[in-house]
Structures are given as structure tokens and as C-alpha cells.
PDB file of C-alpha atoms in Angstrom:
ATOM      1  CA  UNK A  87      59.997  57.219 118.424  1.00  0.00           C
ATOM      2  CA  UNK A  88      61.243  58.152 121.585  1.00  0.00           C
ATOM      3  CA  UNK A  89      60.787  55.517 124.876  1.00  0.00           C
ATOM      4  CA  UNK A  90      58.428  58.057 126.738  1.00  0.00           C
ATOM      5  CA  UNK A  91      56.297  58.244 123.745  1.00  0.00           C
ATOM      6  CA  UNK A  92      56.064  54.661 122.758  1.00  0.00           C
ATOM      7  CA  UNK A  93      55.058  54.188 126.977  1.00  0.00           C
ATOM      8  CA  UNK A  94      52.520  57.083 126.801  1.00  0.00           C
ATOM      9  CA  UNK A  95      50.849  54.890 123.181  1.00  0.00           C
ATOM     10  CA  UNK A  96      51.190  52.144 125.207  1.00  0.00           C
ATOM     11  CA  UNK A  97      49.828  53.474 127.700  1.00  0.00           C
ATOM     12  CA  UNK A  98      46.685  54.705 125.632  1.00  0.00           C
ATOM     13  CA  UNK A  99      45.797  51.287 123.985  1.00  0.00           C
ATOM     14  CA  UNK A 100      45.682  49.172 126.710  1.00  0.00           C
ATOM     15  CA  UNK A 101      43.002  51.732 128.472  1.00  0.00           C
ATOM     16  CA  UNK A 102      40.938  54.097 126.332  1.00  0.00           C
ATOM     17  CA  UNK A 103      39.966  55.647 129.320  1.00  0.00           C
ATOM     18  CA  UNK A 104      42.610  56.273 131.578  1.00  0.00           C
ATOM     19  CA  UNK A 105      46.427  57.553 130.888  1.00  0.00           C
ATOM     20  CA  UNK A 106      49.250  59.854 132.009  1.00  0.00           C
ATOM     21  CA  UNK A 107      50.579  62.909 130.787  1.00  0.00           C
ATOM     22  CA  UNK A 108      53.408  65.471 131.880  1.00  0.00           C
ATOM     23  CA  UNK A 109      52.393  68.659 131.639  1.00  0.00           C
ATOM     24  CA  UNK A 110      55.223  71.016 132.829  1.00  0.00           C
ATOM     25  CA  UNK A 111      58.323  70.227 135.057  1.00  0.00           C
ATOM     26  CA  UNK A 112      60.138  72.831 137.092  1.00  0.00           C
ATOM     27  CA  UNK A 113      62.930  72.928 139.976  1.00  0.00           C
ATOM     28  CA  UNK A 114      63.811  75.478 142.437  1.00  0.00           C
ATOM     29  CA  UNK A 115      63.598  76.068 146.000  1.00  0.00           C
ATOM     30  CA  UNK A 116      60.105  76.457 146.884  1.00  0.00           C
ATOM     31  CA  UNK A 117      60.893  78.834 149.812  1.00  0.00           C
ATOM     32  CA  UNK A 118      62.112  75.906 152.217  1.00  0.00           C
ATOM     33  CA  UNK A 119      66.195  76.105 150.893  1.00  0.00           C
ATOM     34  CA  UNK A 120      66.181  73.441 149.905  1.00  0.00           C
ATOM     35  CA  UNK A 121      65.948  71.499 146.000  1.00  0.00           C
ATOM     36  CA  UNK A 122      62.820  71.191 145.129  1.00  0.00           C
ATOM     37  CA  UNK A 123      61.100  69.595 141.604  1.00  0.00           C
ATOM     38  CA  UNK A 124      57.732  70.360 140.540  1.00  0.00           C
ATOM     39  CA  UNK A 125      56.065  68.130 138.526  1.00  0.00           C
ATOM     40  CA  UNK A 126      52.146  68.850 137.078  1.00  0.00           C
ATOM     41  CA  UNK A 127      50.861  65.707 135.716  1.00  0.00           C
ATOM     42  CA  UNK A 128      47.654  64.923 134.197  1.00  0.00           C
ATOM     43  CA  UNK A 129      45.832  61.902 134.805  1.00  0.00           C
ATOM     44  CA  UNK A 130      42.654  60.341 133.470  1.00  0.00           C
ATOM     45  CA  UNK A 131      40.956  60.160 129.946  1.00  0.00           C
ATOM     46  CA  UNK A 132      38.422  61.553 127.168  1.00  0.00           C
ATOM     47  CA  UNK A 133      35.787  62.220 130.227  1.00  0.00           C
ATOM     48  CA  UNK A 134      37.282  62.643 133.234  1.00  0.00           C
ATOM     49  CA  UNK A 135      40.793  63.874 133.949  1.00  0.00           C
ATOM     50  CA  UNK A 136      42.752  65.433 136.839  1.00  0.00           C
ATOM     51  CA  UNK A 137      45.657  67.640 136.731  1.00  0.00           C
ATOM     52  CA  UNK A 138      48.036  66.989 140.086  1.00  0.00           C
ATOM     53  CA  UNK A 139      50.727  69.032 141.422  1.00  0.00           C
ATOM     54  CA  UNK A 140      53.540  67.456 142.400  1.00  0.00           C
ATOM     55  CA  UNK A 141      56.767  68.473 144.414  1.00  0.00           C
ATOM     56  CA  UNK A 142      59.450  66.537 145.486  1.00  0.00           C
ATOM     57  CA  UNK A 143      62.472  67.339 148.073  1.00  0.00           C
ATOM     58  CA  UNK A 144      66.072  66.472 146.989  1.00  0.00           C
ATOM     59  CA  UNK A 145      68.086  66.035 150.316  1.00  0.00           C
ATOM     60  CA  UNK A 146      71.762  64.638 149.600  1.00  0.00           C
ATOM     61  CA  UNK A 147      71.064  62.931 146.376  1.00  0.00           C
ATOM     62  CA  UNK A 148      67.458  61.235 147.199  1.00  0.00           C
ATOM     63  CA  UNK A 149      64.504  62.475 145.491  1.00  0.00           C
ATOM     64  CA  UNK A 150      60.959  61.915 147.897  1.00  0.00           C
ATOM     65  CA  UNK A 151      57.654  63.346 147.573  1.00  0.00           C
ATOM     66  CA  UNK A 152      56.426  66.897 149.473  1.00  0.00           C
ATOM     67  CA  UNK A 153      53.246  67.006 148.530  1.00  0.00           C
ATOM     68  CA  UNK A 154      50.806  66.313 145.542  1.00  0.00           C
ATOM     69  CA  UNK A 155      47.686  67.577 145.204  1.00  0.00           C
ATOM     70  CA  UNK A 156      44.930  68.024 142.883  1.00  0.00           C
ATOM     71  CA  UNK A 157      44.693  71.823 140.810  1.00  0.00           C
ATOM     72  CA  UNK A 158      42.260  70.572 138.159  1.00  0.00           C
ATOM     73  CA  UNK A 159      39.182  68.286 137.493  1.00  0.00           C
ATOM     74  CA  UNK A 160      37.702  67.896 134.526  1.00  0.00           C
ATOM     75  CA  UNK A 161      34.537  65.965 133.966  1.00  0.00           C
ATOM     76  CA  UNK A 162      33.353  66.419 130.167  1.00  0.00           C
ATOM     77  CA  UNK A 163      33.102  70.192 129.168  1.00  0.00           C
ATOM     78  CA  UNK A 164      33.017  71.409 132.868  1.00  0.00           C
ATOM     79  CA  UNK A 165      36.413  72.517 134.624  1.00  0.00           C
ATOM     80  CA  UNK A 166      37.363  72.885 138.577  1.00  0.00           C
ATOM     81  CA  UNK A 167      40.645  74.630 138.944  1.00  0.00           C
ATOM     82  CA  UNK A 168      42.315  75.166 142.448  1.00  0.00           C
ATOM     83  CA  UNK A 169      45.560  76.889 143.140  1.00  0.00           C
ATOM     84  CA  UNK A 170      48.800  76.460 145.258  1.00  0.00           C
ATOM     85  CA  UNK A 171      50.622  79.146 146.676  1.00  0.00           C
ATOM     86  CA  UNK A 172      54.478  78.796 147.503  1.00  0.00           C
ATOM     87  CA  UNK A 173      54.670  80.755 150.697  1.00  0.00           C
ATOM     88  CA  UNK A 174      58.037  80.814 153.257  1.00  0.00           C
ATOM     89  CA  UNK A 175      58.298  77.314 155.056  1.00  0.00           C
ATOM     90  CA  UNK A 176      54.705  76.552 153.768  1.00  0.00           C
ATOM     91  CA  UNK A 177      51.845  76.158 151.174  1.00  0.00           C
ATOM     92  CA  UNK A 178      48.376  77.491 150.483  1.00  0.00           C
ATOM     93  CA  UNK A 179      46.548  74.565 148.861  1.00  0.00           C
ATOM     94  CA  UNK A 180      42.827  75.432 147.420  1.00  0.00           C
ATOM     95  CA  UNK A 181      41.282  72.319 146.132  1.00  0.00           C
ATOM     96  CA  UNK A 182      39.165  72.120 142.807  1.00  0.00           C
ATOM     97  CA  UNK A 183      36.380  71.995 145.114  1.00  0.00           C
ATOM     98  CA  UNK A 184      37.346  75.268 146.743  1.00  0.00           C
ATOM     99  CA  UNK A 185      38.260  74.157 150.151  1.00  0.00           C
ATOM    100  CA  UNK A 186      41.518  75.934 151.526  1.00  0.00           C
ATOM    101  CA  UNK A 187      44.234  74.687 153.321  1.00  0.00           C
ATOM    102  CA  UNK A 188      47.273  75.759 154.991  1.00  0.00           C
ATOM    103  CA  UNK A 189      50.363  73.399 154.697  1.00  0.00           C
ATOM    104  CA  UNK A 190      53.816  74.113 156.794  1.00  0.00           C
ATOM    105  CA  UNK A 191      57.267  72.312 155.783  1.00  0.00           C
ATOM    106  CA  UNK A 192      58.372  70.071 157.823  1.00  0.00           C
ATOM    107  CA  UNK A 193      62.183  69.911 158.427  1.00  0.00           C
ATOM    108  CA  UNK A 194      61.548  67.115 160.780  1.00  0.00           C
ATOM    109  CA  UNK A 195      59.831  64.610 158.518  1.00  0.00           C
ATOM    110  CA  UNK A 196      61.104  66.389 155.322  1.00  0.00           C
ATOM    111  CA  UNK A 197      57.533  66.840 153.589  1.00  0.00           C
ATOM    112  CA  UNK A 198      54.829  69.456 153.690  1.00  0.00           C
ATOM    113  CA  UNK A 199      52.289  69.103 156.873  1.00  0.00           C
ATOM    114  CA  UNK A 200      48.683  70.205 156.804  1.00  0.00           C
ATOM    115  CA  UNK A 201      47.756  72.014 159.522  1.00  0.00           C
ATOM    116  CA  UNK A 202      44.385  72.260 160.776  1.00  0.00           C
ATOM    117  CA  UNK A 203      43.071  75.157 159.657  1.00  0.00           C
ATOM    118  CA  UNK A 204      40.201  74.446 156.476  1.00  0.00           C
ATOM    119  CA  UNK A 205      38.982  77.301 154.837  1.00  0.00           C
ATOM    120  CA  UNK A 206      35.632  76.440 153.259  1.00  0.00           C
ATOM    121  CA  UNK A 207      34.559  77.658 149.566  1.00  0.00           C
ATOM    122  CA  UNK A 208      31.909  79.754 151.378  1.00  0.00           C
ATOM    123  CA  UNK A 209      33.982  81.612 153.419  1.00  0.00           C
TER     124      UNK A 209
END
């Protein structure tokens, strides 16, 4: 058995309720030219779980989260799914809930940035 499996069982008995899971891995350059790795990881148990988009920058051989944020809830048989949009320099985030937001790349502090506009699900 491999070590990430026998972690993920371990993982499972010692909380019937809560775990990890990797659900897809990816790298490119997310529009900002630079290396970026996009992890989606699930998180939570039988009940309740959320799926969480990841990315992380790679600047001269460091690896530091850009932003995470939540694309799916799950809460028994009923799903929320949001969305995130790679745009030049910046990111559409729409939560579970339905709330947008509009975050910019930051070359400065080397991250994503929300900005202040909110979209909400209504509009």
C-alpha cells in the first residue's frame, strides 16, 4: 500500500467524520507568467464536505499559496457549486453561495488580491 493511501486510512479511522482527499492536480500559468499549481481538494465527511480550489505560485524554487477558495458544499444529498474563472492578471471567484468576486494578482505581494467589488447572487 502506498504512503498516501495508508495516511488517507489513517486519516479515516481516527475521524469518521472528517478527512482529506485530492481530487485533481494541475500546473500552468494561470495568466500571471508565472508557475502556477492547482490543487482541488476535498475536505469533510459522509455529511458534510467541501471541495477547495487551490493555487499556488512557484517563484525561484518556493512554492506559496495564491488563493484557495471554496467551489463546492455538500451537506447530505444537496450540492452548492461555485466557479473560478482564470482571467489576465486576475480571478473571478463565485462562491457556493453565489456571491461574486473579482480578484487581481498581485506582483507586489505575490498572491491574488480581492478587490472590492461583490457581486451578490441576486444580481
Amino acid at each position: 500500500m502506498s504512503p498516501a493511501r495508508r495516511a488517507t486510512r489513517r486519516c479515516w479511522r481516527r475521524s469518521r467524520r472528517a478527512c482529506c482527499e485530492l481530487e485533481a492536480i494541475a500546473a500552468g500559468d494561470a495568466h500571471i507568467d508565472r508557475p502556477v499549481i492547482a490543487l482541488a481538494v476535498t475536505v469533510g465527511g459522509h455529511r458534510e464536505a467541501s471541495t477547495w480550489l487551490v493555487l499556488y505560485r512557484v517563484v525561484g524554487g518556493v512554492v506559496a499559496p495564491a488563493f484557495a477558495g471554496v467551489v463546492e458544499e455538500r451537506v447530505g444529498d444537496q450540492r452548492r457549486i461555485g466557479e473560478v474563472t482564470l482571467l489576465p492578471g486576475a480571478l473571478l471567484y463565485r462562491a457556493p453561495s453565489g456571491t461574486q468576486r473579482l480578484w487581481v494578482y498581485s506582483a507586489e505581494r505575490q498572491r491574488y488580491v480581492e478587490l472590492a467589488l461583490v457581486v451578490p447572487p441576486d444580481a
